[in-house]
């Protein structure tokens, strides 16, 4: 049975309608999202049995998070806590030249105190694949340790470990991030990184292939995926490089595109496809995500196939 | 007096806000639309006395339909039925590469049992023009017969008959559609067809002019209009071919563009214009439709004129 | 392990905002609800492991149903069907003297073709309790048989069978309903009925206790619960009668009150309480339901306890 | 054929959601309403062929008015004007002790220049009944003359004239209103007045019956209806007094209750009923209106009958 | 010149529409409110020059707070901080038997680090009146000190000090609160307390008058106001007791009623009225508040006068 | 201290959601805006102490205007009037080929009777800069005089006078506008004009530089700014010409772009920058405005700097 377990923080997402500014908004869209539950949902919808692990406050805010994750196609297996907040972020959608703006309000979230001891780690050990991202160790010293613990116990159990660098400049500096990330690398099988993060945070140079090869050489990753936004992605696996162009999309909501890519990639890898096929599938899921509000690719396998087959003619009726 | 009567199904239209997915939506926009009432409304607003005939369930849902049609500028003259449902469709607006998706829930609508006997056919006989589309005979065996009956009685009364092929792949296959459509052709004066439908359903080949000529030759249509989406339209009338490019639009809601084209075309034909002027007017109405939510071109004659005269400079104040 | 399985139709629920009329509404609230999934959700939130079984169309509409049920605290284990519609109802909230109005659009729903063979009946057999209502056999001849089959296989497996008469005058007449319901009674352990339905449909007379005793005497029910709206409820169990007054509520949305009552009652029975304690708990859940929009009692066990302990003073801060 | 024609101003109605204050609102509900179109709509829905006459600006604002009236069940036959504004009112719904507040912005509306010459007065002459209210002559000197002209030509044509005093303290003082109203009384057959207006504006004393008899004696009205809010209404016709209690309602939106009463009363009078039956029907329509947002009683004849028969039990399903 | 300065925390207020639950809500109303800015706004609208002091994060969230306060009629003079969060609360409106629920998310707000040194204390010294509440010292040790400092410097400057006990059980226990509050009492001129808080937190007994006299005797308050919810309020001033019944209201949003009472009371005291007249005015402002969404009494002096004069008759038009 | 005072009309702005048509809209967005308060707000947010002067009706509609202006960062110092309306405009957002449509409903606004005598002109005299636009004298004869009076007293007091031609074809013709504008020019220091207006209204010819030089030569302006939409702007100051290209933006709401440009320009001029730097800053503010709903550039100085430094990469997190 294919099986994916992820661990990380999922926040409430509060955003004004359209491109309204927070300071003038009188109502906010209310969603919940986080890299690791996004990946679980994205894969869960496409045929993978996917579970997201976390720690949440025992409150209506925490229940909003699990209700959201479970309604979208993944399992939520969380530790309920009397202590700690529910992490939150405010999102102002914008258009050029104004950047989409994220205001984090995530300090002291319940998840920042989560330890491997209290989590249902047997689910990781029984899984085919375990995923978390560089956001998790950035959130607290405790989580830095927990991330390391979970990756190690996954590795020990033979569960493939997947890690997305996902650098967030509002959480830590490159100088803070690099040693922490590198301390985790030995326990990671599949590394995903934006080319930009590889340069700015990991100090790598050269083109995407050079970056992938340097990472694989230094850390022994089984697979390295380097994402390049509109320029597509490149993967290095067993010495072979695959390049995958991005699939063009009219963007409606860009947040979560990277998680959609990872969710699609892992889905096909877990279903037995090779890296090139998985990359192409990932690109299709990512392009669909950009057409959907919220952080997840709320799509069906048929819809991904239609993108790959380019069968669409604008209106299906 | 110019006078247009149309007959067909009008459905409720339920659509999530923005590009939200149905499965996650918590509220739906609620409109009513159908090709034949769209054409009546589009023409009715532009100066034609237009009436839409149909059969609806005696319920709040049926009343929503007539209230919608009558508030927009056409008359609704419907048979109220104790039996049968109100046809409904769900619409998910999307953007590339995700197609706008229509989920039909229209089986067993009251209109599927409508017969010529119960309809106010004298309105058709007294009209200058009668319009229906290929959707109507696709809905039920009864409606296949009713469509034939209405076209024939219109023809017998000297009312010009206009028919838009409007092929819908979710209703029937090309193999099912072709013989039904061809059985209706002898009673039709003006045929409108998408170039794509002409190929896929009617089995025609060659360019748009070839298609138009083949259709006119085989069935004796007085006028054939071949629409080609962004490539514009072409009409064959009295042996003369007119090509009309599409007028560029930033699309806000594409549904109903074809009906806007037909509504504009018939308006000007009924007002005495020749085919070339009517085609140009149709292109202007169609381009305006694309800027308006819902299925109809909720515009005034002045606004169409402004498009034709290109007088607009972005903000009128 | 306590365990509840339910089976029945869950519909989409479309309702205008506030007390607006359907025919003038331009947007509709979009929810999903049905007696049997309501009961599963209501119990699932209060500590019971609850699963709802059904058959749904493979479409965004069907997925809206499962997403709704699963986000609220019950499992949805459904057969996905290529055939059949998604049942829908329109709800117009109103106030005296205008009745809240339900417009059903549920004919030919996928669930109407569900047979015991295709359902995961082993879940019923392994459960402590199986629940369905009189709505289910009213929906189709097939479902009449399926209801009988499921009740029998539950009974054979030693699963307690619970049945709420839930008479719906828009689905069938008392004369149609009575023989069908009575044919199911031998396989039922716990019967719930509104006093009004007992009179109008089952032809019983006398006060609520008389009704309960007559039902128990004639059909051998282990427990009979007679609900009386604002007058509370009465239960007969092992020869003992318990009366439970209704708990006063300022009603915000009355739909689903009966299902909240049953959900609360079953929760406590499954958790080992006697009938009197379960009735009181049921009354508390029902009163809370009336304060919440939608068909389910979206509450926590703590909130139910607070009602029973009358600790509330208006604002908790 | 029964036939009602009304004449008067219909305004745009802008109101914040819920009980929000205008100064803080960021969105407004957008409707259109006025006493005379309300009466036409209310009667039109209940079986009367009803037409509202007015003068509107040729603009999207004027078209909003006709679209609203026509979607609800009456005909709008209006003079389109290049001059003059579209009258507007802002409505703040409130609850005790805060009064619902109306802010008029209706000065210089196009209708204030309407003369009998430009209106389709033949529709009044051919009608069974002509209705206007005391709001109309309050709006301008021109309309004071037009009101007199229309009442006279109706009277000359044998059309029954109906007039509701409808005193508005934000439009004129009692001292201004009384002579104008009294100058119109000779041409009026059926007078409707709130008891409060009869006292404050017309200077009458005594109880409602005394008021009705004094009015009938002095001015020779065929029928006098005195409305008394929660205390019901009283009619004097052919020397006979009928008292009609109000039918209790949980009020959702009180605006337009009086127009619903008149619409119901005229419907039944035009359909041949006597005054007592018409009064009872009027009370039912008025009570239903109070449950519906907006100024009109958007109901069906069946719904009115259900109120009269008290068949409702809270939820119709 | 009359002049009121207040100091305290103002939070964002996020609430689902109607009585929806947070865990199912998909949009939230977005306001900002806090006891001390509420009092400043309430007085500011009624004729007092009112300023609210606080410390806020330099972010869109902080700016939402000042925009809200300044748009409603008070000045906001805040210290902008790079550190600390924006306090937030989630509000679930409910109805009996479900309590309106407040979920605080206010830990580590920027204001919790505010010291007298960094605040514009000269505004307090120049004011006629300084107001804060028992919420402020409950928020942090720093704020406990700051509250004491501000009250003392106000007292030293001859500014009347007003303090509302405003006990919040989700912030501290009675045992924690009592010594802190009592340490502040010597610097307070006017004490406002709910009767319930006086009992539960301050350990007082007897009826409201007894409580007021005991407080005045022990701490030397110039004025003591004891509020009793629906039972009205009682004030002790210069030895005289005044009782003021509550003014009945159909409640739309109860939050902020106490602050409206205080705002009204201080307005009239600052304008020179005696305690009885100020209490009556306070009751009117409080009753109006209950009809208005949000935490403030968004009213005009004329509207308060109308309540006192009982001139309202339901609809003002 | 830098200091800007503006004078002019601010209207309510009512707009349907998205691109819906007014005649079908059922709710309207409710904002307030006008060129002169826009400029005050735009500058006020960016560091200038800015005050807007006007005359408003004493009503909730007038209060909506001041609440809006004050919540955004400018002071509103208005004369409250018992007479006159609140000017209003309806806005239909559209896309090519349909123009965004403004329907004015501003006749007889209170401001049209404002005279210099009743305004707080000492604020103008003490200011560094006074701004109004060509809309103001177009509104009434009284305002034509008031505009002249205010410009003269500003000039006499040594306050820099700034005037934007802002021609509105729905208010007056070029032939009406030109003599009025030219009569004001002698009192103006800084003239801003669209190139198009300079040609159509002022009768100038040649390119933008030619226009600027001709204006400066004829009227002696200290600075002339000619705006050219997408082609950027050009300024002539002390004989030197500066050209500033427009900064590209994905437009969300174009209304108010010109006012954003002026607000940005004046901000930097008042802060001591030269014309070239001020022009560049103005272009950045204008480009940001286009991404924000409503008429004002609701931005921070940091956001403007980020545009100038091109540091944005799409999502800031």
PDB file of N, CA and C in Angstrom, chain A residues 31 45 71-72 247-250 252 287-288 291-294 296 298-299 303 307 312-317, chain B residues 17-21 23-24 92 94-102 104 167-170 196 254-256:
ATOM      1  N   UNK A  31      -9.450  30.278   5.853  1.00  0.00           N
ATOM      2  CA  UNK A  31      -9.031  28.950   5.416  1.00  0.00           C
ATOM      3  C   UNK A  31      -7.977  28.433   6.387  1.00  0.00           C
ATOM      4  N   UNK A  45      -5.676  13.424  -2.484  1.00  0.00           N
ATOM      5  CA  UNK A  45      -6.720  13.537  -3.494  1.00  0.00           C
ATOM      6  C   UNK A  45      -6.383  12.740  -4.748  1.00  0.00           C
ATOM      7  N   UNK A  71     -11.641  17.500   5.255  1.00  0.00           N
ATOM      8  CA  UNK A  71     -12.647  17.658   4.204  1.00  0.00           C
ATOM      9  C   UNK A  71     -12.020  17.631   2.818  1.00  0.00           C
ATOM     10  N   UNK A  72     -10.688  17.719   2.752  1.00  0.00           N
ATOM     11  CA  UNK A  72     -10.035  17.829   1.446  1.00  0.00           C
ATOM     12  C   UNK A  72      -9.383  16.534   0.969  1.00  0.00           C
ATOM     13  N   UNK A 247       4.157  24.165 -16.773  1.00  0.00           N
ATOM     14  CA  UNK A 247       2.977  24.194 -17.639  1.00  0.00           C
ATOM     15  C   UNK A 247       2.277  25.521 -17.391  1.00  0.00           C
ATOM     16  N   UNK A 248       2.049  26.235 -18.470  1.00  0.00           N
ATOM     17  CA  UNK A 248       1.530  27.598 -18.365  1.00  0.00           C
ATOM     18  C   UNK A 248       0.161  27.642 -17.689  1.00  0.00           C
ATOM     19  N   UNK A 249      -0.029  28.635 -16.858  1.00  0.00           N
ATOM     20  CA  UNK A 249      -1.311  28.784 -16.167  1.00  0.00           C
ATOM     21  C   UNK A 249      -1.646  30.262 -16.041  1.00  0.00           C
ATOM     22  N   UNK A 250      -2.946  30.587 -16.124  1.00  0.00           N
ATOM     23  CA  UNK A 250      -3.410  31.927 -15.757  1.00  0.00           C
ATOM     24  C   UNK A 250      -3.633  31.908 -14.251  1.00  0.00           C
ATOM     25  N   UNK A 252      -4.610  32.358 -10.557  1.00  0.00           N
ATOM     26  CA  UNK A 252      -5.684  32.929  -9.741  1.00  0.00           C
ATOM     27  C   UNK A 252      -5.218  33.077  -8.295  1.00  0.00           C
ATOM     28  N   UNK A 287       0.356  23.476 -12.029  1.00  0.00           N
ATOM     29  CA  UNK A 287      -0.320  24.452 -12.898  1.00  0.00           C
ATOM     30  C   UNK A 287      -1.804  24.538 -12.539  1.00  0.00           C
ATOM     31  N   UNK A 288      -2.407  23.424 -12.207  1.00  0.00           N
ATOM     32  CA  UNK A 288      -3.813  23.448 -11.799  1.00  0.00           C
ATOM     33  C   UNK A 288      -3.987  24.223 -10.501  1.00  0.00           C
ATOM     34  N   UNK A 291      -4.813  27.851 -10.487  1.00  0.00           N
ATOM     35  CA  UNK A 291      -6.149  28.293 -10.907  1.00  0.00           C
ATOM     36  C   UNK A 291      -7.175  28.200  -9.783  1.00  0.00           C
ATOM     37  N   UNK A 292      -6.737  27.787  -8.597  1.00  0.00           N
ATOM     38  CA  UNK A 292      -7.672  27.449  -7.517  1.00  0.00           C
ATOM     39  C   UNK A 292      -7.376  28.298  -6.287  1.00  0.00           C
ATOM     40  N   UNK A 293      -8.403  28.896  -5.678  1.00  0.00           N
ATOM     41  CA  UNK A 293      -8.169  29.660  -4.444  1.00  0.00           C
ATOM     42  C   UNK A 293      -7.775  28.740  -3.293  1.00  0.00           C
ATOM     43  N   UNK A 294      -7.022  29.297  -2.363  1.00  0.00           N
ATOM     44  CA  UNK A 294      -6.549  28.490  -1.247  1.00  0.00           C
ATOM     45  C   UNK A 294      -5.211  27.868  -1.568  1.00  0.00           C
ATOM     46  N   UNK A 296      -4.279  24.593  -1.588  1.00  0.00           N
ATOM     47  CA  UNK A 296      -4.198  23.212  -2.050  1.00  0.00           C
ATOM     48  C   UNK A 296      -4.725  23.051  -3.468  1.00  0.00           C
ATOM     49  N   UNK A 298      -7.070  21.405  -5.238  1.00  0.00           N
ATOM     50  CA  UNK A 298      -8.309  20.652  -5.025  1.00  0.00           C
ATOM     51  C   UNK A 298      -8.793  20.067  -6.348  1.00  0.00           C
ATOM     52  N   UNK A 299      -8.079  19.061  -6.823  1.00  0.00           N
ATOM     53  CA  UNK A 299      -8.363  18.507  -8.147  1.00  0.00           C
ATOM     54  C   UNK A 299      -8.549  16.998  -8.059  1.00  0.00           C
ATOM     55  N   UNK A 303      -8.642  15.324 -13.762  1.00  0.00           N
ATOM     56  CA  UNK A 303      -8.314  16.688 -14.173  1.00  0.00           C
ATOM     57  C   UNK A 303      -6.819  16.844 -14.443  1.00  0.00           C
ATOM     58  N   UNK A 307      -4.916  17.765 -18.212  1.00  0.00           N
ATOM     59  CA  UNK A 307      -3.855  18.745 -18.471  1.00  0.00           C
ATOM     60  C   UNK A 307      -2.716  18.082 -19.231  1.00  0.00           C
ATOM     61  N   UNK A 312      -8.330  19.935 -23.139  1.00  0.00           N
ATOM     62  CA  UNK A 312      -9.289  20.975 -22.759  1.00  0.00           C
ATOM     63  C   UNK A 312      -9.497  21.989 -23.867  1.00  0.00           C
ATOM     64  N   UNK A 313     -10.756  22.425 -24.019  1.00  0.00           N
ATOM     65  CA  UNK A 313     -10.979  23.511 -24.955  1.00  0.00           C
ATOM     66  C   UNK A 313     -11.748  24.667 -24.321  1.00  0.00           C
ATOM     67  N   UNK A 314     -11.510  24.912 -23.065  1.00  0.00           N
ATOM     68  CA  UNK A 314     -12.038  26.139 -22.479  1.00  0.00           C
ATOM     69  C   UNK A 314     -13.285  25.954 -21.653  1.00  0.00           C
ATOM     70  N   UNK A 315     -14.316  25.337 -22.234  1.00  0.00           N
ATOM     71  CA  UNK A 315     -15.531  25.046 -21.466  1.00  0.00           C
ATOM     72  C   UNK A 315     -15.902  23.597 -21.705  1.00  0.00           C
ATOM     73  N   UNK A 316     -16.065  22.858 -20.603  1.00  0.00           N
ATOM     74  CA  UNK A 316     -16.454  21.457 -20.716  1.00  0.00           C
ATOM     75  C   UNK A 316     -17.947  21.342 -20.439  1.00  0.00           C
ATOM     76  N   UNK A 317     -18.737  21.135 -21.513  1.00  0.00           N
ATOM     77  CA  UNK A 317     -20.182  21.030 -21.294  1.00  0.00           C
ATOM     78  C   UNK A 317     -20.820  20.116 -22.321  1.00  0.00           C
TER      79      UNK A 317
ATOM     80  N   UNK B  17     -18.287  31.337  -6.071  1.00  0.00           N
ATOM     81  CA  UNK B  17     -17.665  32.642  -6.316  1.00  0.00           C
ATOM     82  C   UNK B  17     -16.247  32.471  -6.857  1.00  0.00           C
ATOM     83  N   UNK B  18     -15.839  33.394  -7.712  1.00  0.00           N
ATOM     84  CA  UNK B  18     -14.486  33.367  -8.262  1.00  0.00           C
ATOM     85  C   UNK B  18     -14.209  32.043  -8.950  1.00  0.00           C
ATOM     86  N   UNK B  19     -13.072  31.461  -8.634  1.00  0.00           N
ATOM     87  CA  UNK B  19     -12.707  30.179  -9.244  1.00  0.00           C
ATOM     88  C   UNK B  19     -12.750  29.060  -8.206  1.00  0.00           C
ATOM     89  N   UNK B  20     -13.518  29.247  -7.158  1.00  0.00           N
ATOM     90  CA  UNK B  20     -13.626  28.220  -6.109  1.00  0.00           C
ATOM     91  C   UNK B  20     -14.197  26.924  -6.707  1.00  0.00           C
ATOM     92  N   UNK B  21     -13.845  25.809  -6.105  1.00  0.00           N
ATOM     93  CA  UNK B  21     -14.365  24.523  -6.537  1.00  0.00           C
ATOM     94  C   UNK B  21     -15.718  24.262  -5.873  1.00  0.00           C
ATOM     95  N   UNK B  23     -16.859  21.542  -4.642  1.00  0.00           N
ATOM     96  CA  UNK B  23     -16.827  20.695  -3.459  1.00  0.00           C
ATOM     97  C   UNK B  23     -16.426  21.458  -2.198  1.00  0.00           C
ATOM     98  N   UNK B  24     -15.841  22.622  -2.345  1.00  0.00           N
ATOM     99  CA  UNK B  24     -15.457  23.402  -1.169  1.00  0.00           C
ATOM    100  C   UNK B  24     -16.313  24.662  -1.002  1.00  0.00           C
ATOM    101  N   UNK B  92     -18.332  25.806 -12.790  1.00  0.00           N
ATOM    102  CA  UNK B  92     -17.068  26.155 -12.135  1.00  0.00           C
ATOM    103  C   UNK B  92     -16.241  26.979 -13.106  1.00  0.00           C
ATOM    104  N   UNK B  94     -13.015  28.771 -14.389  1.00  0.00           N
ATOM    105  CA  UNK B  94     -11.620  28.377 -14.228  1.00  0.00           C
ATOM    106  C   UNK B  94     -10.755  29.201 -15.156  1.00  0.00           C
ATOM    107  N   UNK B  95      -9.469  28.920 -15.113  1.00  0.00           N
ATOM    108  CA  UNK B  95      -8.559  29.564 -16.049  1.00  0.00           C
ATOM    109  C   UNK B  95      -7.535  28.526 -16.488  1.00  0.00           C
ATOM    110  N   UNK B  96      -6.886  28.807 -17.553  1.00  0.00           N
ATOM    111  CA  UNK B  96      -5.923  27.881 -18.138  1.00  0.00           C
ATOM    112  C   UNK B  96      -4.918  27.379 -17.101  1.00  0.00           C
ATOM    113  N   UNK B  97      -4.642  26.112 -17.039  1.00  0.00           N
ATOM    114  CA  UNK B  97      -5.048  25.023 -17.922  1.00  0.00           C
ATOM    115  C   UNK B  97      -6.310  24.301 -17.448  1.00  0.00           C
ATOM    116  N   UNK B  98      -6.996  24.849 -16.477  1.00  0.00           N
ATOM    117  CA  UNK B  98      -8.215  24.183 -16.001  1.00  0.00           C
ATOM    118  C   UNK B  98      -9.393  24.678 -16.812  1.00  0.00           C
ATOM    119  N   UNK B  99     -10.179  23.770 -17.414  1.00  0.00           N
ATOM    120  CA  UNK B  99     -11.329  24.227 -18.191  1.00  0.00           C
ATOM    121  C   UNK B  99     -12.478  24.646 -17.281  1.00  0.00           C
ATOM    122  N   UNK B 100     -13.181  25.674 -17.707  1.00  0.00           N
ATOM    123  CA  UNK B 100     -14.460  25.974 -17.067  1.00  0.00           C
ATOM    124  C   UNK B 100     -15.318  24.723 -17.169  1.00  0.00           C
ATOM    125  N   UNK B 101     -15.901  24.303 -16.052  1.00  0.00           N
ATOM    126  CA  UNK B 101     -16.589  23.019 -16.001  1.00  0.00           C
ATOM    127  C   UNK B 101     -18.077  23.193 -15.762  1.00  0.00           C
ATOM    128  N   UNK B 102     -18.864  22.516 -16.582  1.00  0.00           N
ATOM    129  CA  UNK B 102     -20.317  22.527 -16.419  1.00  0.00           C
ATOM    130  C   UNK B 102     -20.765  21.149 -15.949  1.00  0.00           C
ATOM    131  N   UNK B 104     -24.082  19.217 -15.480  1.00  0.00           N
ATOM    132  CA  UNK B 104     -25.525  19.281 -15.744  1.00  0.00           C
ATOM    133  C   UNK B 104     -26.305  18.460 -14.725  1.00  0.00           C
ATOM    134  N   UNK B 167     -23.892  22.033 -30.300  1.00  0.00           N
ATOM    135  CA  UNK B 167     -23.659  20.644 -29.872  1.00  0.00           C
ATOM    136  C   UNK B 167     -23.141  20.590 -28.435  1.00  0.00           C
ATOM    137  N   UNK B 168     -23.715  19.715 -27.632  1.00  0.00           N
ATOM    138  CA  UNK B 168     -23.299  19.544 -26.244  1.00  0.00           C
ATOM    139  C   UNK B 168     -22.895  18.091 -26.026  1.00  0.00           C
ATOM    140  N   UNK B 169     -21.595  17.878 -25.816  1.00  0.00           N
ATOM    141  CA  UNK B 169     -21.090  16.509 -25.718  1.00  0.00           C
ATOM    142  C   UNK B 169     -21.570  15.795 -24.468  1.00  0.00           C
ATOM    143  N   UNK B 170     -22.035  16.545 -23.460  1.00  0.00           N
ATOM    144  CA  UNK B 170     -22.537  15.883 -22.266  1.00  0.00           C
ATOM    145  C   UNK B 170     -23.992  15.443 -22.430  1.00  0.00           C
ATOM    146  N   UNK B 196     -16.258  23.913 -35.430  1.00  0.00           N
ATOM    147  CA  UNK B 196     -15.897  22.665 -34.759  1.00  0.00           C
ATOM    148  C   UNK B 196     -17.046  21.661 -34.773  1.00  0.00           C
ATOM    149  N   UNK B 254     -17.174  33.837 -20.081  1.00  0.00           N
ATOM    150  CA  UNK B 254     -17.320  33.491 -21.492  1.00  0.00           C
ATOM    151  C   UNK B 254     -18.637  32.813 -21.815  1.00  0.00           C
ATOM    152  N   UNK B 255     -19.319  32.297 -20.811  1.00  0.00           N
ATOM    153  CA  UNK B 255     -20.526  31.517 -21.092  1.00  0.00           C
ATOM    154  C   UNK B 255     -21.591  32.412 -21.714  1.00  0.00           C
ATOM    155  N   UNK B 256     -22.167  31.966 -22.793  1.00  0.00           N
ATOM    156  CA  UNK B 256     -23.229  32.733 -23.437  1.00  0.00           C
ATOM    157  C   UNK B 256     -22.742  33.588 -24.595  1.00  0.00           C
TER     158      UNK B 256
END
